[in-house]
Coordinates of C-alpha atoms and ligand atoms in Angstrom, one line a residue:
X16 CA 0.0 0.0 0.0
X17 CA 1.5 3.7 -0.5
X18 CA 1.7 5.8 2.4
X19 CA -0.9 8.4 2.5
X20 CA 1.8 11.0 1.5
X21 CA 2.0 9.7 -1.6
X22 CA -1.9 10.5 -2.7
X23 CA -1.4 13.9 -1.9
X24 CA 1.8 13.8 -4.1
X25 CA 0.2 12.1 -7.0
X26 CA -2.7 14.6 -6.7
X27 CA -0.6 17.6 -7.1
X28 CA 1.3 16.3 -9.7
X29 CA -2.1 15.4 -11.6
X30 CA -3.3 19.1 -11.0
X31 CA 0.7 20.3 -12.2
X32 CA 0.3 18.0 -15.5
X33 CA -3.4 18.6 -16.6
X34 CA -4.7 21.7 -15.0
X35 CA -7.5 19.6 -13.1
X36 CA -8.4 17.6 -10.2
X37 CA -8.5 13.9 -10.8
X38 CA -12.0 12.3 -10.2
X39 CA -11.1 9.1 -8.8
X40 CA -8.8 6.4 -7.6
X41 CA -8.2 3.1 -8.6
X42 CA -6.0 0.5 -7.2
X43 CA -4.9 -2.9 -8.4
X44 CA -2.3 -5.1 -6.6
X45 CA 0.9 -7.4 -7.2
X46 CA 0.2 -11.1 -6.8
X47 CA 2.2 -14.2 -5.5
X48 CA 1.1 -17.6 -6.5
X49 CA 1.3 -20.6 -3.8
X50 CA 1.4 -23.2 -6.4
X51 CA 0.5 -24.1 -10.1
X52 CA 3.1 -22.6 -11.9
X53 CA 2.7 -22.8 -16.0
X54 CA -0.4 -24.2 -15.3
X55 CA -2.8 -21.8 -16.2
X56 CA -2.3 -21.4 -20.3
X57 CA -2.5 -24.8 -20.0
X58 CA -6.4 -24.6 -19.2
X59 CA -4.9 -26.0 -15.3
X60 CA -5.0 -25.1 -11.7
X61 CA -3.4 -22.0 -9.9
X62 CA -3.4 -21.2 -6.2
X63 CA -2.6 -17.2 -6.0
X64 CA -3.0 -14.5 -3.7
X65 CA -3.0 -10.9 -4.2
X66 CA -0.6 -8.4 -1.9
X67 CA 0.3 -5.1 -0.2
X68 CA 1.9 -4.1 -3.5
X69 CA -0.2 -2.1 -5.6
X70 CA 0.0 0.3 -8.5
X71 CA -2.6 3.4 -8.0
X72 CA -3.9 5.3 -10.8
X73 CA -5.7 8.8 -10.8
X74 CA -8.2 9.6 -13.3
X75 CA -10.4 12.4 -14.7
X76 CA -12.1 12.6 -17.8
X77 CA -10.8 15.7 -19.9
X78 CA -13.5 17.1 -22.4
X79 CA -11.6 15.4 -25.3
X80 CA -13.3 13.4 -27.7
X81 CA -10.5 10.7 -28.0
X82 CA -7.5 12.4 -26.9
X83 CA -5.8 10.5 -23.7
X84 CA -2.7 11.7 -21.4
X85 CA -1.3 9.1 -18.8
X86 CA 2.0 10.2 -16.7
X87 CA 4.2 7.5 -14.7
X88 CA 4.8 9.3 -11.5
X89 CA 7.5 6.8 -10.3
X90 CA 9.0 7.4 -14.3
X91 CA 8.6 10.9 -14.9
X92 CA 7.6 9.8 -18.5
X93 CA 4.1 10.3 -20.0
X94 CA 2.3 9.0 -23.3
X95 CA -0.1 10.7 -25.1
X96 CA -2.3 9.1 -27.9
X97 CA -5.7 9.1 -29.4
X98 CA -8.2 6.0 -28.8
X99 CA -8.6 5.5 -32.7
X100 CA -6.5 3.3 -34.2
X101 CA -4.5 2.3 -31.5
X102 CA -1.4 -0.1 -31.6
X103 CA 1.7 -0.8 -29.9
X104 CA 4.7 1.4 -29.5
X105 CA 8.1 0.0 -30.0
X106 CA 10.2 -0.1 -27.3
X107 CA 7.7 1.1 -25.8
X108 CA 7.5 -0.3 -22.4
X109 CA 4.9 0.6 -19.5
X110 CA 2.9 3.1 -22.1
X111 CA 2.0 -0.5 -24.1
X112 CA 0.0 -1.7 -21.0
X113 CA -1.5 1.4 -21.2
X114 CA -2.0 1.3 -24.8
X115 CA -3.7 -2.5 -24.5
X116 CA -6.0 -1.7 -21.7
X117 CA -7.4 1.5 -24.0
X118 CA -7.4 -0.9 -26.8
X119 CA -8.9 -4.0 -25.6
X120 CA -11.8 -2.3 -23.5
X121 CA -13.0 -0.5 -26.9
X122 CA -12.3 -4.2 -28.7
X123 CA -14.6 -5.4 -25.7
X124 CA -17.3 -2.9 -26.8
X125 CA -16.5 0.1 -24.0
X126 CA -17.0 3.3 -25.5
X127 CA -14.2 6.0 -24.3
X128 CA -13.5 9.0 -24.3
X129 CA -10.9 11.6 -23.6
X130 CA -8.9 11.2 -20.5
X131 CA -6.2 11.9 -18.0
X132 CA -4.6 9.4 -15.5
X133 CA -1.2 9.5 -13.5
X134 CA 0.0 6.6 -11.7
X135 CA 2.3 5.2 -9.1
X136 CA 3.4 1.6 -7.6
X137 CA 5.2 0.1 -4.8
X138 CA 4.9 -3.4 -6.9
X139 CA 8.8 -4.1 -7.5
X140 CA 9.6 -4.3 -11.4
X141 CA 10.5 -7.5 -12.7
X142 CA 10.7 -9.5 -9.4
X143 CA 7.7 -12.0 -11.0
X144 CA 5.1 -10.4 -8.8
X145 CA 2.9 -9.3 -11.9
X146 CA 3.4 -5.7 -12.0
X147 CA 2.3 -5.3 -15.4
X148 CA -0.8 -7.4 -14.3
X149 CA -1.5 -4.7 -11.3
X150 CA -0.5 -2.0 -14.3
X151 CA -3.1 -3.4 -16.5
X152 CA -5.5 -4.2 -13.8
X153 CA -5.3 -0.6 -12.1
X154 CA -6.1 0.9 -14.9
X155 CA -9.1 -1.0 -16.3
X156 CA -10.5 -0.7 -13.3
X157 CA -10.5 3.1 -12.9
X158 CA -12.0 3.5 -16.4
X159 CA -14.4 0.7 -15.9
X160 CA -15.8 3.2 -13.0
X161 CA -14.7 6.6 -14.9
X162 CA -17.3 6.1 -17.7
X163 CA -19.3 4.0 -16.0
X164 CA -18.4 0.6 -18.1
X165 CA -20.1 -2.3 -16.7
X166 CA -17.9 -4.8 -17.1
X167 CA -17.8 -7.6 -14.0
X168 CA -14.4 -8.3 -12.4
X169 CA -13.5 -11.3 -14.4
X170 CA -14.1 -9.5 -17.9
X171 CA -11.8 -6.6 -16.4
X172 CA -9.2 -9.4 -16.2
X173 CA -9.7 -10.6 -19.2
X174 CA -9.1 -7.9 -20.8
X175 CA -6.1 -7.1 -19.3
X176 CA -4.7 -10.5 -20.2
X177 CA -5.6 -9.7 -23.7
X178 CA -3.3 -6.3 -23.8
X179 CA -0.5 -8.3 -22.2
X180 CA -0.8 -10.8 -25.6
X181 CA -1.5 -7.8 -28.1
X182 CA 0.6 -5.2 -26.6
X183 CA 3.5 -6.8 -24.5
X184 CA 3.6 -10.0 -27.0
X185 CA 3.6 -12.1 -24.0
X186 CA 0.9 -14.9 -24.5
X187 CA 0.6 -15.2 -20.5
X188 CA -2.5 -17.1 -19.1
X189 CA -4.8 -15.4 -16.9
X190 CA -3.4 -16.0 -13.0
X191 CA -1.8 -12.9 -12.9
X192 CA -4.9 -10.7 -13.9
X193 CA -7.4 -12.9 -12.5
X194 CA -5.2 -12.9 -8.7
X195 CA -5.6 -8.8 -9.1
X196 CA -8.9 -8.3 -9.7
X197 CA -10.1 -11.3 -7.4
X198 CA -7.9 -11.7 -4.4
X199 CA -8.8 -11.7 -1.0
X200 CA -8.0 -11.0 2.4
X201 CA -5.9 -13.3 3.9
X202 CA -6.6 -15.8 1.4
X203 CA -5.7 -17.5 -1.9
X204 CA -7.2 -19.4 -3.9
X205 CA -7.6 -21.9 -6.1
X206 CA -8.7 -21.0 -9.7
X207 CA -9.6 -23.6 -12.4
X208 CA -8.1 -21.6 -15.1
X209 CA -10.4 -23.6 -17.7
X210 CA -13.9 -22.6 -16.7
X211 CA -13.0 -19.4 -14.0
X212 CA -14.2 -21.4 -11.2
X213 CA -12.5 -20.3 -7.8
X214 CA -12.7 -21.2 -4.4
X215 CA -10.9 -19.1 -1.7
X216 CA -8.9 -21.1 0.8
X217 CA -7.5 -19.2 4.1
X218 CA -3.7 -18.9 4.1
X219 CA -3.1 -20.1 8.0
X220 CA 0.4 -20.8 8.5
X221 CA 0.6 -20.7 12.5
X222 CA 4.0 -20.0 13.6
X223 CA 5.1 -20.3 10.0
X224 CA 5.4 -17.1 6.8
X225 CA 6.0 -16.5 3.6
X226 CA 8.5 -14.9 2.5
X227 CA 9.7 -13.7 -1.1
X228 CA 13.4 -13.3 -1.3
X229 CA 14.0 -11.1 -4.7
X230 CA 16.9 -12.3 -6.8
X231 CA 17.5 -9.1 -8.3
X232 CA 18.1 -10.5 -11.7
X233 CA 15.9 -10.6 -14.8
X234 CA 16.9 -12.5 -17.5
X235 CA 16.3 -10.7 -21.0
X236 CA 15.4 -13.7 -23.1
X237 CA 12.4 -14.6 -20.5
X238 CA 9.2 -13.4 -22.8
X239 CA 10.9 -15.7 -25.9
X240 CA 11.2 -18.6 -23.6
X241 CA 7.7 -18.5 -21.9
X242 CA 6.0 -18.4 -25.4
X243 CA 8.4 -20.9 -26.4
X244 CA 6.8 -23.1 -23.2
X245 CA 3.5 -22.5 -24.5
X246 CA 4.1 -23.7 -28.0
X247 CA 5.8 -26.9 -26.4
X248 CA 2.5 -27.8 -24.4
X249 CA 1.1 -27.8 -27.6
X250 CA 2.9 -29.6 -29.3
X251 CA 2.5 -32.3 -26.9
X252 CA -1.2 -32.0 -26.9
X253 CA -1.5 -32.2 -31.0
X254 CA 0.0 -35.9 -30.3
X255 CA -1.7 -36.6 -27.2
X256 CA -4.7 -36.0 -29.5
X257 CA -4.3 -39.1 -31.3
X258 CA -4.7 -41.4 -28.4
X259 CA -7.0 -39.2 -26.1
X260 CA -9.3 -37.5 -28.9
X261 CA -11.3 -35.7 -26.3
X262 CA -7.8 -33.6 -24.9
X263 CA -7.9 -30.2 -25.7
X264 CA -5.3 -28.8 -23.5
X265 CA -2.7 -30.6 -20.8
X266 CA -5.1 -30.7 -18.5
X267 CA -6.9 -33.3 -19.7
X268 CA -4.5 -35.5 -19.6
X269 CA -3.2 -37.2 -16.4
X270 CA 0.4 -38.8 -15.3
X271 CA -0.2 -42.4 -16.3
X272 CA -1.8 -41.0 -19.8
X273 CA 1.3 -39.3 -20.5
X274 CA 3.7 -42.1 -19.3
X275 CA 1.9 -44.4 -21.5
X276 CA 2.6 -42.1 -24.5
X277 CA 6.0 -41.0 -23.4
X278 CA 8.1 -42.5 -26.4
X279 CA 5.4 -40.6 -28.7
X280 CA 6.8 -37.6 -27.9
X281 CA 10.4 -35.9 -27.8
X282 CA 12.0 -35.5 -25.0
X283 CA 12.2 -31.9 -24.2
X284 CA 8.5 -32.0 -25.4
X285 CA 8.0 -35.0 -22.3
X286 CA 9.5 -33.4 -19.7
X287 CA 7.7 -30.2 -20.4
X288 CA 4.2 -31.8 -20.7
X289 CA 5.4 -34.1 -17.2
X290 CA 6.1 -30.6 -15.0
X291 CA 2.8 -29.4 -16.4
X292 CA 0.5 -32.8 -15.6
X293 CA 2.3 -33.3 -11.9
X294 CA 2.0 -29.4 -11.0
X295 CA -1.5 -30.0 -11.8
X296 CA -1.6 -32.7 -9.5
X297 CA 0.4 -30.8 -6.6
X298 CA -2.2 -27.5 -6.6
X299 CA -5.0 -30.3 -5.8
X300 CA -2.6 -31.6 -2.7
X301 CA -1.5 -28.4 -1.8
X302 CA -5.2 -27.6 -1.3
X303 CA -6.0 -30.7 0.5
X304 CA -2.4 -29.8 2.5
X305 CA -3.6 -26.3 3.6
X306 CA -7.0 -28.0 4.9
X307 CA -5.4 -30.2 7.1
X308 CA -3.2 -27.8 8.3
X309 CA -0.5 -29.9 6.9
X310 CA 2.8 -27.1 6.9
X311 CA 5.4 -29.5 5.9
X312 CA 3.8 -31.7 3.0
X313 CA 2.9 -28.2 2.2
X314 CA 6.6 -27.1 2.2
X315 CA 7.6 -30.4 0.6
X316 CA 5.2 -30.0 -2.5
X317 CA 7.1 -26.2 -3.0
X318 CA 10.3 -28.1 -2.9
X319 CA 8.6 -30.6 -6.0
X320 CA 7.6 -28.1 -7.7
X321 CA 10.6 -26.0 -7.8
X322 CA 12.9 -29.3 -8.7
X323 CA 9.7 -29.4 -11.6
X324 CA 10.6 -26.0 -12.7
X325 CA 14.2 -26.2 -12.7
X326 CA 14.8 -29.5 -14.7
X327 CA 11.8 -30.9 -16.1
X328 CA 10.6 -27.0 -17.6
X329 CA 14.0 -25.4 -17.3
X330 CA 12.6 -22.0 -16.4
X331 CA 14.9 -21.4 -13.1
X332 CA 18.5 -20.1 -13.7
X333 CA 21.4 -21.0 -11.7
X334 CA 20.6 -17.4 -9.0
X335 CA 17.3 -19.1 -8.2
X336 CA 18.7 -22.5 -8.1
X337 CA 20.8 -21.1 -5.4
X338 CA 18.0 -19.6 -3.3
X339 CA 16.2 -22.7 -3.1
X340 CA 19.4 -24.7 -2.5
X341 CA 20.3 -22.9 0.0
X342 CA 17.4 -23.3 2.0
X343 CA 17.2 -27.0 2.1
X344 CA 19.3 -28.0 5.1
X345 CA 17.9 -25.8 7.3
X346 CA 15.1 -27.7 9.1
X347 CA 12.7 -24.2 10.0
X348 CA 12.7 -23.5 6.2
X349 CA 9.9 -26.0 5.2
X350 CA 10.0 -25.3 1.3
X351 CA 11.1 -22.9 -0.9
X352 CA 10.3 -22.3 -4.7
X353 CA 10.8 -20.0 -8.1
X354 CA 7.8 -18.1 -8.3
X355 CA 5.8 -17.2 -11.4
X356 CA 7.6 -17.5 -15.0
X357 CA 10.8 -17.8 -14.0
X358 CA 14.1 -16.5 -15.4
X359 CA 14.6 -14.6 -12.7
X360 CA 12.5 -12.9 -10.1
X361 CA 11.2 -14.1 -6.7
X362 CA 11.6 -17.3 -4.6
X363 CA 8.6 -18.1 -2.0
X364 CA 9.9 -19.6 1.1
X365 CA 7.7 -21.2 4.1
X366 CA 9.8 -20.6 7.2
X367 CA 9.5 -19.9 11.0
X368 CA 8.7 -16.3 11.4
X369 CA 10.9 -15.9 14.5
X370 CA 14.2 -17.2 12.9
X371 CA 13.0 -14.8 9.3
X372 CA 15.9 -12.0 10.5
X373 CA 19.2 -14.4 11.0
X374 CA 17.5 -16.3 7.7
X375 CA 17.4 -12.8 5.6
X376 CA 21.1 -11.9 6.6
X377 CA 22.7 -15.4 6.3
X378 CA 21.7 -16.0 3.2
X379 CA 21.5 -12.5 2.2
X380 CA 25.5 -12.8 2.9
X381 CA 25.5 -16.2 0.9
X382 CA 24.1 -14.8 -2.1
X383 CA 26.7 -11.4 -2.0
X384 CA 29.6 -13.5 -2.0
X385 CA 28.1 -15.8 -5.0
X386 CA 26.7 -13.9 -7.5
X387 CA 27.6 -10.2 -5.8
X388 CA 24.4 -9.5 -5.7
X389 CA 22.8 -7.6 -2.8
X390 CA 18.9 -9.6 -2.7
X391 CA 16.1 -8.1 -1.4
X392 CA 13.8 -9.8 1.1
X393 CA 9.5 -9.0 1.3
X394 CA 7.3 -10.2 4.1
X395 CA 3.9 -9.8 2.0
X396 CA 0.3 -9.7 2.9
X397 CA -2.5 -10.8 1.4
X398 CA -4.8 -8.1 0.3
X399 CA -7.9 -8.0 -1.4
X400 CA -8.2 -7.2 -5.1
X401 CA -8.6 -4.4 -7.6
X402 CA -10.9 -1.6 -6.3
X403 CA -11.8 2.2 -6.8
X404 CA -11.3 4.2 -3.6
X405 CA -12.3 8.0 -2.9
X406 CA -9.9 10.3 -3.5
X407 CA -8.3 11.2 0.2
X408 CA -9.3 15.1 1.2
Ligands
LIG306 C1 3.6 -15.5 -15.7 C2 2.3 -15.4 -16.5 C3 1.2 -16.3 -15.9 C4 1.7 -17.7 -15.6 C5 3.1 -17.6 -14.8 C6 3.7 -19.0 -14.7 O1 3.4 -14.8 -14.5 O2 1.9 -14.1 -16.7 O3 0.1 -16.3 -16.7 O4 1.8 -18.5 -16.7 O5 4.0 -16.8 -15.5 O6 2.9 -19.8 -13.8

């Protein structure tokens, strides 16, 4: 969350920039995900939360009949465009998002009209905790309410989703959008990412927390490489086909089908479609983990998973690999994962909240003298999802 100073901030810079007071607020947080990871394009199962770690947007509509001004407060850079014919920039970073959202709303049948936005985030940039989603999400939101829209929740994420494919080129799946507009106090939950279906399941980890240790790395070819994951799911499914005719997706199909198939398909194509069947399996036992208050088959299944990620989808790199490593002879760390699409970014770790300061500086210390990186360590929240809030007087 920003502190209060900030709104007043972003205010005045809204009056500076357009000569106006801004008519609303909208907010739209980061997201972590417990488990399911390159599940969702996969038509699969995700288990995501959404956190203290938001990007804020101030609107008002300006008079214009199409002309639109957004302003990154954090960037000092600002994008100005018309909503006909809109497409993306190149190179052109954050103003795509905003490009996509103004695009895909109209695509959606939302009729615009001139306005002016500035914005602000405390979500950290390409640490895997969706800050393009909260971007996206933010955003669609505040003109949802600004010109009175309509649109539910879950078509607000959808159309976020769909500038991220048409304006970012990244052909994500929905988690990240869905976990900002949906999330909920306190609790994650588990989202069937083939029909939308969700059920919220309370995140009680008794003496235990989570915490995101922050790599600090961010590997450039990561966007080539996810769609390159996607493509080799289907692959494997236009096979699969053959012998299960009723598959449309990986998640139709379970272990044993796979393993009775396994010579039909390459091997980098096998492994990929084994990480995506087992994770599959793992949100379903997570689930059933969290229920019975089960901490360390919970922190077990993180430790699968991540070992899943790392050689069977070879999305980690060797930083990550290091994080987790780490972690896994020390007996009040209970699991520890990559988080989200990999290449860099977070790792989620389940460990004992009183030992979570020597943990931060021991292997804060590790990492320096390994990579020479300095990591960063957040204790996050779970928060509910993307809302419009009164402007503070
Ligand atoms: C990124 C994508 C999501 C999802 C994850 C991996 O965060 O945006 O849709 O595929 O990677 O689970």
């Amino acid at each position: 969350m920003l502190p209060l100073q900030h709104y007043s901030h972003m205010q005045q810079t809204f009056l500076q920039q357009f000569k106006a007071e801004p008519q609303l607020m909208s907010v739209a947080p980061g997201r972590i995900n417990l488990i399911g990871e390159h599940t969702d394009y996969n038509d699969g199962f995700v288990l995501p939360g959404a956190i203290d770690k938001c990007v804020t947007f101030m609107l008002a509509e300006n008079g214009e009949a199409d002309l639109c001004r957004v302003y990154s407060v954090d960037m000092n850079e600002s994008v100005e465009f018309s909503l006909q014919a809109l497409s993306p920039m190149e190179n052109g970073g954050w103003r795509n998002y905003i490009l996509g959202v103004a695009a895909e709303l109209q695509l959606a049948g939302a009729s615009l009209r001139g306005f002016d936005a500035t914005f602000k985030g405390d979500v950290p940039l390409g640490a895997g905790l969706s800050s393009s989603a909260a971007l996206e999400c933010a955003l669609a939101t505040g003109l949802n309410a600004l010109f009175d829209l309509g649109f539910s929740q879950v078509e607000l994420a959808t159309v976020s989703q769909m500038a991220e494919h048409h304006y970012a080129g990244v052909k994500c799946g929905i988690m990240d959008q869905f976990a900002s507009v949906m999330g909920k106090k306190d609790q994650v939950f588990r989202l069937d990412c083939r029909t939308l279906e969700y059920a919220h399941f309370p995140l009680d980890l008794q003496e235990y927390q989570l915490l995101l240790l922050d790599s600090c790395v961010e590997h450039s070819l990561a966007g080539t490489a996810y769609n390159e994951r996607r493509n080799q799911c289907e692959v494997g499914v236009n096979v699969l086909k053959h012998f299960y005719p009723e598959t449309l997706k990986l998640r139709d199909i379970s272990p044993e089908q796979l393993n009775a198939y396994k010579t039909t398909l390459s091997e980098v194509v096998y492994r990929r479609c084994l990480h995506v069947v087992n994770e599959n399996e793992r949100v379903q036992r997570t689930c059933e983990a969290l229920t019975a208050h089960e901490l360390p088959l919970l922190g077990s299944l993180l430790y699968q998973s991540h070992d899943s990620l790392s050689k069977l989808y070879e999305v980690s790199c060797p930083e990550l690999d290091f994080l987790v490593d780490y972690t896994r002879s020390i007996d009040w760390v209970l699991g520890a994962r990559m988080m989200g699409g990999g290449f860099g970014g977070c790792t989620l770790n389940l460990i004992l909240s009183s030992e979570k300061d020597r943990f931060v500086e021991s292997i804060s210390a590790a990492y320096l003298r390994e990579y020479g990186i300095q990591l960063k360590a957040y204790a996050v929240s779970l928060e509910d999802g993307a809302h419009v809030k009164p402007i503070p007087a």
